[in-house]
mmCIF file of C-alpha atoms in Angstrom:
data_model
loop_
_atom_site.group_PDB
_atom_site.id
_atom_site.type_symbol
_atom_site.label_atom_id
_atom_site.label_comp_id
_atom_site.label_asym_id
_atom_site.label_seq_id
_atom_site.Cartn_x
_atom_site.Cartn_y
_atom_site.Cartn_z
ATOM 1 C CA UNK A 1 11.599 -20.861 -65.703
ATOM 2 C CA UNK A 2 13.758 -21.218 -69.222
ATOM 3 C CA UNK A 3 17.099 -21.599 -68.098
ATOM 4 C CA UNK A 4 19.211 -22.243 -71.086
ATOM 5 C CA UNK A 5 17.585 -22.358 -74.527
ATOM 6 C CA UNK A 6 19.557 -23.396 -77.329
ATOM 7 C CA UNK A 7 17.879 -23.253 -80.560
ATOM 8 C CA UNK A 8 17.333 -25.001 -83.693
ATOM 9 C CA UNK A 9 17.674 -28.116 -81.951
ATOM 10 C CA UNK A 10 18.326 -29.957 -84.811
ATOM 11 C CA UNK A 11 20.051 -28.941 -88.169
ATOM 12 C CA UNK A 12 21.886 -30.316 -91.466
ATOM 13 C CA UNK A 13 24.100 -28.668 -93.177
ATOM 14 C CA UNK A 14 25.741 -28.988 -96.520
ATOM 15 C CA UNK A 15 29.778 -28.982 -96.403
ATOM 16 C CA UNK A 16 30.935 -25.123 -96.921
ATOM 17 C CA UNK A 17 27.286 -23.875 -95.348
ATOM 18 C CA UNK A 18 27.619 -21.659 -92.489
ATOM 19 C CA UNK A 19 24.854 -20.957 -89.902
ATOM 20 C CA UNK A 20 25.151 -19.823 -86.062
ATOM 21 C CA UNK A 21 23.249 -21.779 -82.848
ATOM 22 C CA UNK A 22 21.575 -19.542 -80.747
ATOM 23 C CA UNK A 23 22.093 -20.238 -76.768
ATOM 24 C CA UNK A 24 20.235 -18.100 -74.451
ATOM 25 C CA UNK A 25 19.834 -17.685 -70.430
ATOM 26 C CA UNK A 26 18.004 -16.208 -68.072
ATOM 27 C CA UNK A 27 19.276 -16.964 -64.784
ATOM 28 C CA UNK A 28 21.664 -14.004 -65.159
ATOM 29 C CA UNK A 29 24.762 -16.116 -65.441
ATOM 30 C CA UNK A 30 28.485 -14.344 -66.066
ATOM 31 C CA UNK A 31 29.813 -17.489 -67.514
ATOM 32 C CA UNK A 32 28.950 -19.429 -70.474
ATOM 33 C CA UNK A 33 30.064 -22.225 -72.362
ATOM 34 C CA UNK A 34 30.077 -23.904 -75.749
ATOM 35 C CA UNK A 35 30.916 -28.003 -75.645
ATOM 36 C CA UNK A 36 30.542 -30.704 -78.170
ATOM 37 C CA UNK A 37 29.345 -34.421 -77.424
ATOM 38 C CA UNK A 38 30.677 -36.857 -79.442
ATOM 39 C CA UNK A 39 29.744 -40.700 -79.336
ATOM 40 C CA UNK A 40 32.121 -42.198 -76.670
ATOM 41 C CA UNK A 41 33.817 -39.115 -76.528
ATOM 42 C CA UNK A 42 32.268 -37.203 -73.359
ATOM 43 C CA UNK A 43 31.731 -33.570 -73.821
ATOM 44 C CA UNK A 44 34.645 -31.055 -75.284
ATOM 45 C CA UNK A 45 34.591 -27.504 -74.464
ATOM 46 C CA UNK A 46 34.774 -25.274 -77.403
ATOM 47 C CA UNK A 47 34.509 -21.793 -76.228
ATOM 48 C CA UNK A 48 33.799 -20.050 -72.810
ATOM 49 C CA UNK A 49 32.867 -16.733 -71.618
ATOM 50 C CA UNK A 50 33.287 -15.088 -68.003
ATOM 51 C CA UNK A 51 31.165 -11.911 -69.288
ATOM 52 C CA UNK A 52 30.196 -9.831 -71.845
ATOM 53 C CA UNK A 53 32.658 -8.993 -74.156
ATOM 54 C CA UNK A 54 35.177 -11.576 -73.256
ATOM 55 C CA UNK A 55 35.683 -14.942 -74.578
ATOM 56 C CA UNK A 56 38.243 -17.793 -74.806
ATOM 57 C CA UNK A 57 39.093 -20.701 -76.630
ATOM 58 C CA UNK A 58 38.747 -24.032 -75.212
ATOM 59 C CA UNK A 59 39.912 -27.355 -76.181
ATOM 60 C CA UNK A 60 38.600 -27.511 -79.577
ATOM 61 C CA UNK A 61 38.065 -24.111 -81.087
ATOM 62 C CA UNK A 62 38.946 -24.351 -84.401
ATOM 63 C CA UNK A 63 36.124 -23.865 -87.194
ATOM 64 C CA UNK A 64 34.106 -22.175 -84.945
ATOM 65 C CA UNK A 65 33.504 -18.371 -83.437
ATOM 66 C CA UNK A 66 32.192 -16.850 -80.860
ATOM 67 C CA UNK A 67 30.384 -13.126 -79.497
ATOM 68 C CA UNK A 68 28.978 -12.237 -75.916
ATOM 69 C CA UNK A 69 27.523 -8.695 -76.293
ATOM 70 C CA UNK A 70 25.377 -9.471 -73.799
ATOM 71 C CA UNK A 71 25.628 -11.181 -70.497
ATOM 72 C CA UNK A 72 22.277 -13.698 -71.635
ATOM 73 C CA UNK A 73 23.402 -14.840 -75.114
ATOM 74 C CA UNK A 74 26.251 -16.829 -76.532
ATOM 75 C CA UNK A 75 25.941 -17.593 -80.209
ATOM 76 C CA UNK A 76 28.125 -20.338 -81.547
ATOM 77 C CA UNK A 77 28.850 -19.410 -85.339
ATOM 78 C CA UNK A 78 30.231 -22.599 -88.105
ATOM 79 C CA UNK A 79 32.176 -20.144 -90.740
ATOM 80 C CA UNK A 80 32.184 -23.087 -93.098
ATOM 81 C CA UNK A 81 31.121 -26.450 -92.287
ATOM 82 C CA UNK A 82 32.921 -29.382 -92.406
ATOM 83 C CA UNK A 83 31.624 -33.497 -91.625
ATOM 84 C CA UNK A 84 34.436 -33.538 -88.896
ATOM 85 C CA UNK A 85 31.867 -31.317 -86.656
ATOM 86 C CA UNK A 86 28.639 -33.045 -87.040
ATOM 87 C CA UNK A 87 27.873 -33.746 -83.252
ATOM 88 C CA UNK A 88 25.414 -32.269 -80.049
ATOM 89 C CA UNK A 89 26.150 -29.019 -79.328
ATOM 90 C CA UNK A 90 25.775 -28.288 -76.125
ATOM 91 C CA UNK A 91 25.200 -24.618 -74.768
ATOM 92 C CA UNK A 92 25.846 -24.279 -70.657
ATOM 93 C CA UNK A 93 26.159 -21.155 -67.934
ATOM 94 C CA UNK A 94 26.854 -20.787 -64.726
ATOM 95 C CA UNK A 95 27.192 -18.672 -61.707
ATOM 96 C CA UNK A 96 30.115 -20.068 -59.811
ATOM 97 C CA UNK A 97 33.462 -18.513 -60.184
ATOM 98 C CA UNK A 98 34.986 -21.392 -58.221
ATOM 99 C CA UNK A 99 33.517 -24.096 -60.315
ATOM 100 C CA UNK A 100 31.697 -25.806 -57.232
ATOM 101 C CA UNK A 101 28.219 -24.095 -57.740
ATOM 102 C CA UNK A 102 26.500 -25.989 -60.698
ATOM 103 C CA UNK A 103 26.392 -25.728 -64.341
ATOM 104 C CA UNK A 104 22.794 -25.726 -66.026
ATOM 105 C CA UNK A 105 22.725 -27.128 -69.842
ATOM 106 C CA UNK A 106 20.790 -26.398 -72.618
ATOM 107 C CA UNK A 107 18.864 -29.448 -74.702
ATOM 108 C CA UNK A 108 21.464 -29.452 -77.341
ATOM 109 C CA UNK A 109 21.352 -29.235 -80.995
ATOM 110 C CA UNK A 110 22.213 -32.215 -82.845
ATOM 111 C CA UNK A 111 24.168 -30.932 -86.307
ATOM 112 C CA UNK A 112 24.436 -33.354 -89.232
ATOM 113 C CA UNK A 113 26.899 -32.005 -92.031
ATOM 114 C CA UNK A 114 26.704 -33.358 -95.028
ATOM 115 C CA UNK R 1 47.114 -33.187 -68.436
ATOM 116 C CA UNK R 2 43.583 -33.177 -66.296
ATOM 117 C CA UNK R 3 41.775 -36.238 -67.161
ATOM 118 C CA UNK R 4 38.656 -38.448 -66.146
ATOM 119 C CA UNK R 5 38.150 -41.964 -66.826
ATOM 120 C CA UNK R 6 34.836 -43.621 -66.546
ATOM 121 C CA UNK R 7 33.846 -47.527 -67.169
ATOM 122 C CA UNK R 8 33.024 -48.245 -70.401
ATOM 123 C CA UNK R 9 29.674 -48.557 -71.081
ATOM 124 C CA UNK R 10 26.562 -49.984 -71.955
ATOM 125 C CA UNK R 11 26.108 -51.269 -68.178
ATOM 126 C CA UNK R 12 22.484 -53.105 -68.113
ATOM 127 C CA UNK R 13 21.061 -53.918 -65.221
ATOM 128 C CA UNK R 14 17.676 -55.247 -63.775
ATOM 129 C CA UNK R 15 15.390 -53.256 -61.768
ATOM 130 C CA UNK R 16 16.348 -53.386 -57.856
ATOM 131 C CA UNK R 17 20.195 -54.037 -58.964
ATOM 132 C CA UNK R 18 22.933 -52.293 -57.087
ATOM 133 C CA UNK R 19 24.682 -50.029 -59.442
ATOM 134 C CA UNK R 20 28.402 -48.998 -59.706
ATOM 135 C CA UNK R 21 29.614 -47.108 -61.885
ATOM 136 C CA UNK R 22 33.391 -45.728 -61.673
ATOM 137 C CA UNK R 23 35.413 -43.231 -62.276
ATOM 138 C CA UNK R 24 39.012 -41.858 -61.704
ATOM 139 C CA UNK R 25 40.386 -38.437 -62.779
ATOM 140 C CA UNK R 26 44.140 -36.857 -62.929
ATOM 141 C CA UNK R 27 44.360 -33.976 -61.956
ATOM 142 C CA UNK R 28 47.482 -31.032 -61.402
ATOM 143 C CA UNK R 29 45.539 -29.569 -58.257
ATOM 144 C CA UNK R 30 42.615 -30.333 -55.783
ATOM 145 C CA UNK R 31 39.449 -30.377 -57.708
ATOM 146 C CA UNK R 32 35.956 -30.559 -57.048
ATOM 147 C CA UNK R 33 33.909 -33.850 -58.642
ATOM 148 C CA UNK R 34 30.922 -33.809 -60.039
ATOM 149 C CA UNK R 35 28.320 -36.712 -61.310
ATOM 150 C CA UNK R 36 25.889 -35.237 -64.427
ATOM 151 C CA UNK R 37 22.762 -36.894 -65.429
ATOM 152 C CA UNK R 38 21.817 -36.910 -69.374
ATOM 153 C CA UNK R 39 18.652 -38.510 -69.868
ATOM 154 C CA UNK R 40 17.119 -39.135 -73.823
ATOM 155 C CA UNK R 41 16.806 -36.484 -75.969
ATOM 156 C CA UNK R 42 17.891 -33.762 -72.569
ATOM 157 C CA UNK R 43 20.686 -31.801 -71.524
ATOM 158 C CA UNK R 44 22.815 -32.791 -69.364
ATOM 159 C CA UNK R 45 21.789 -31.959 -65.594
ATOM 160 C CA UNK R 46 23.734 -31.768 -62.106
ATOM 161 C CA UNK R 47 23.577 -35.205 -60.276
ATOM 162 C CA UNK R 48 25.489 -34.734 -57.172
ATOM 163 C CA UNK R 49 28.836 -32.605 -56.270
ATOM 164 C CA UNK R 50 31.886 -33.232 -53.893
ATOM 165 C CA UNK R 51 34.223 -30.034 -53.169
ATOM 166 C CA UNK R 52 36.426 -32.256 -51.137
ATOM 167 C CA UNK R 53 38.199 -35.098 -49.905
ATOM 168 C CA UNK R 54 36.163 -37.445 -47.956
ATOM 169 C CA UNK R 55 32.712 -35.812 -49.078
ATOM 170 C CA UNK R 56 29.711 -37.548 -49.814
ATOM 171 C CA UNK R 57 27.645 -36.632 -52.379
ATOM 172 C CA UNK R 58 24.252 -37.887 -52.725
ATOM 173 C CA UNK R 59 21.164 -37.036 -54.718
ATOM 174 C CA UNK R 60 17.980 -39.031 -55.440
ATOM 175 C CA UNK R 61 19.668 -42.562 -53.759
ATOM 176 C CA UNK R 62 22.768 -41.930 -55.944
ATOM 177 C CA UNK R 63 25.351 -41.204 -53.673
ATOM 178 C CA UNK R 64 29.258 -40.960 -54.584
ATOM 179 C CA UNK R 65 32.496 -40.243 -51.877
ATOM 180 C CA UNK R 66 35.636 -38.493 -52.963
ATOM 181 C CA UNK R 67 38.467 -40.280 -52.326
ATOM 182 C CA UNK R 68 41.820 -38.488 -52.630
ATOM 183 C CA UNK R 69 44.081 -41.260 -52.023
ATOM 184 C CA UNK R 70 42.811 -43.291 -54.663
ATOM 185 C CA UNK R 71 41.562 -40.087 -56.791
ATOM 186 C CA UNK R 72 38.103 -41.842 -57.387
ATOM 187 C CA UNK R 73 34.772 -40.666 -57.273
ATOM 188 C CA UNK R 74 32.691 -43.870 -57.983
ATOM 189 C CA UNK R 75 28.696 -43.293 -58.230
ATOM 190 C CA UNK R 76 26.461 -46.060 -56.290
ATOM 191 C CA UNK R 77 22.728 -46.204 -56.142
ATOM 192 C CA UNK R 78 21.527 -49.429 -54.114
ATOM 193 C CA UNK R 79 18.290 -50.331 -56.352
ATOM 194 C CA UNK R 80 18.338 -48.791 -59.416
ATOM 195 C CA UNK R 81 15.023 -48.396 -61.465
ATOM 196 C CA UNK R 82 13.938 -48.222 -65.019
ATOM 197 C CA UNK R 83 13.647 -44.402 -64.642
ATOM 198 C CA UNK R 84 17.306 -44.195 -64.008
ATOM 199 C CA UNK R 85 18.020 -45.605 -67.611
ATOM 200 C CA UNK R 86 20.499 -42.519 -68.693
ATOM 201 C CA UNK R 87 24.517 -41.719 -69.449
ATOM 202 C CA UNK R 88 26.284 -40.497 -66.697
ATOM 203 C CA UNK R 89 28.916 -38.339 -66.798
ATOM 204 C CA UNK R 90 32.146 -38.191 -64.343
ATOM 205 C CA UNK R 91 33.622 -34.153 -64.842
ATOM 206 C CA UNK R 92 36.042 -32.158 -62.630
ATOM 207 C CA UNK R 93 36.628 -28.682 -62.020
ATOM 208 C CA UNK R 94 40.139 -27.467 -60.786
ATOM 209 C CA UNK R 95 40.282 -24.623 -58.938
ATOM 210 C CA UNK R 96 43.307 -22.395 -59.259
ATOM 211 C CA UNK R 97 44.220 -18.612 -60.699
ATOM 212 C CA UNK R 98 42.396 -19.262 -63.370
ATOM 213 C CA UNK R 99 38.507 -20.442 -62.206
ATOM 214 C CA UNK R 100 36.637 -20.165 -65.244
ATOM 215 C CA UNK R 101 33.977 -22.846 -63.936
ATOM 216 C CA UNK R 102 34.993 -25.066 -66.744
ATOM 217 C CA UNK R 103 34.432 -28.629 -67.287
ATOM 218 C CA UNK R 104 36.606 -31.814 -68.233
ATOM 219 C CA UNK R 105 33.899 -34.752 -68.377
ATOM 220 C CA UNK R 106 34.862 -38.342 -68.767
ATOM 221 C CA UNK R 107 33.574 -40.269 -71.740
ATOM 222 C CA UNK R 108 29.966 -41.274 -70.023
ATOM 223 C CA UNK R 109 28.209 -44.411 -68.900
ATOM 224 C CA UNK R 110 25.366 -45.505 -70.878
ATOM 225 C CA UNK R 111 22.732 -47.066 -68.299
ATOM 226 C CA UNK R 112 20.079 -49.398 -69.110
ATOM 227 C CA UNK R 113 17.709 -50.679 -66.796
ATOM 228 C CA UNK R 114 15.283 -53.507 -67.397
ATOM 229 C CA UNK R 115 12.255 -54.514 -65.895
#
């Protein structure tokens, strides 16, 4: 029972790398999302999808991309990395269309840019 | 804009304390309230839900009420234990035209509970 898996779940990068964090479910979930956690901060939502092929920006898109091809992964590309988004990364789907059935998360990845 | 507002944390309490923890939101329409659960080194997992006013969530002796009148959703637990060391995390989702299932969290509430 894997639920979300979000791999690496820890990574530094140098400033101007790029890389891509994997998030995968299996519960067969139309909507995804993408949110960072920042210290005293809560969670911000970075990107959502409500299927394949479609995605949206959230509240803090910029420097980052998105793709749903399929309806079980949601890859969160850095184009070029900057210290402004070292944070958790937090990968989470759910079922609900109405937002009262419940979210499942992944374990995060923790990004350091340096 | 849609908010939430938690107490600031670290709270640190002894084992068998009664816990509060608060938390207000703003919100445009009628949302529902949810309590997450972030222990060390996890993701963040449901807690307890309230779709509407007057409902009473409650979830391993955490329990929390929606109140509309004072738009508050304040989490309780009557004798907290060391295993309930975590942050928790306030979030509401508005429902409307647009129900993408998203979430606006407040800040969280680090929890520490001491023998």
């Amino acid at each position: 029972n894997a639920g979300v898996t979000q791999t690496p779940k820890f990574r530094i990068l140098k400033i101007g790398q790029s890389m891509t964090l994997q998030c995968t479910q299996d519960m067969n979930h139309n909507y995804m999302y993408w949110y960072r956690q920042d210290p005293g901060m809560g969670l911000k939502l970075i990107y959502y999808s409500v299927g394949a092929g479609i995605t949206d920006k959230g509240e803090v898109p910029n420097g980052y991309n998105v793709s749903r091809s399929t309806t079980e992964d949601f890859p969160l590309r850095l184009e070029l990395a900057a210290p402004s988004q070292t944070s958790v990364y937090f990968c989470a789907s759910s079922k609900g269309q109405d937002g009262s059935t419940e979210a499942f998360f992944g374990q995060g990845t923790r990004l350091t840019v340096v | 804009g849609d908010s939430v507002t938690q107490m600031e944390g670290p709270v640190t309490l002894s084992e068998e304390a009664f816990l509060t923890i608060n938390c207000t939101y703003t919100a445009t329409g009628y949302p529902s309230l949810f309590w997450y659960v972030q222990y060390p080194g996890e993701g963040l997992q449901l807690l307890l839900k309230a779709t509407k006013a007057d409902d009473k969530g409650s979830n391993k002796g955490f329990e929390a009420t929606y109140r509309k009148e004072t738009t508050s959703f304040h989490l309780e637990k009557g004798s907290v234990q060391v295993s309930d060391s975590a942050v928790y995390f306030c979030a509401l989702h508005l429902r409307g035209s647009s129900n993408t299932g998203k979430l606006i969290f407040g800040q969280g509430t680090t929890l520490q509970v001491k023998p």
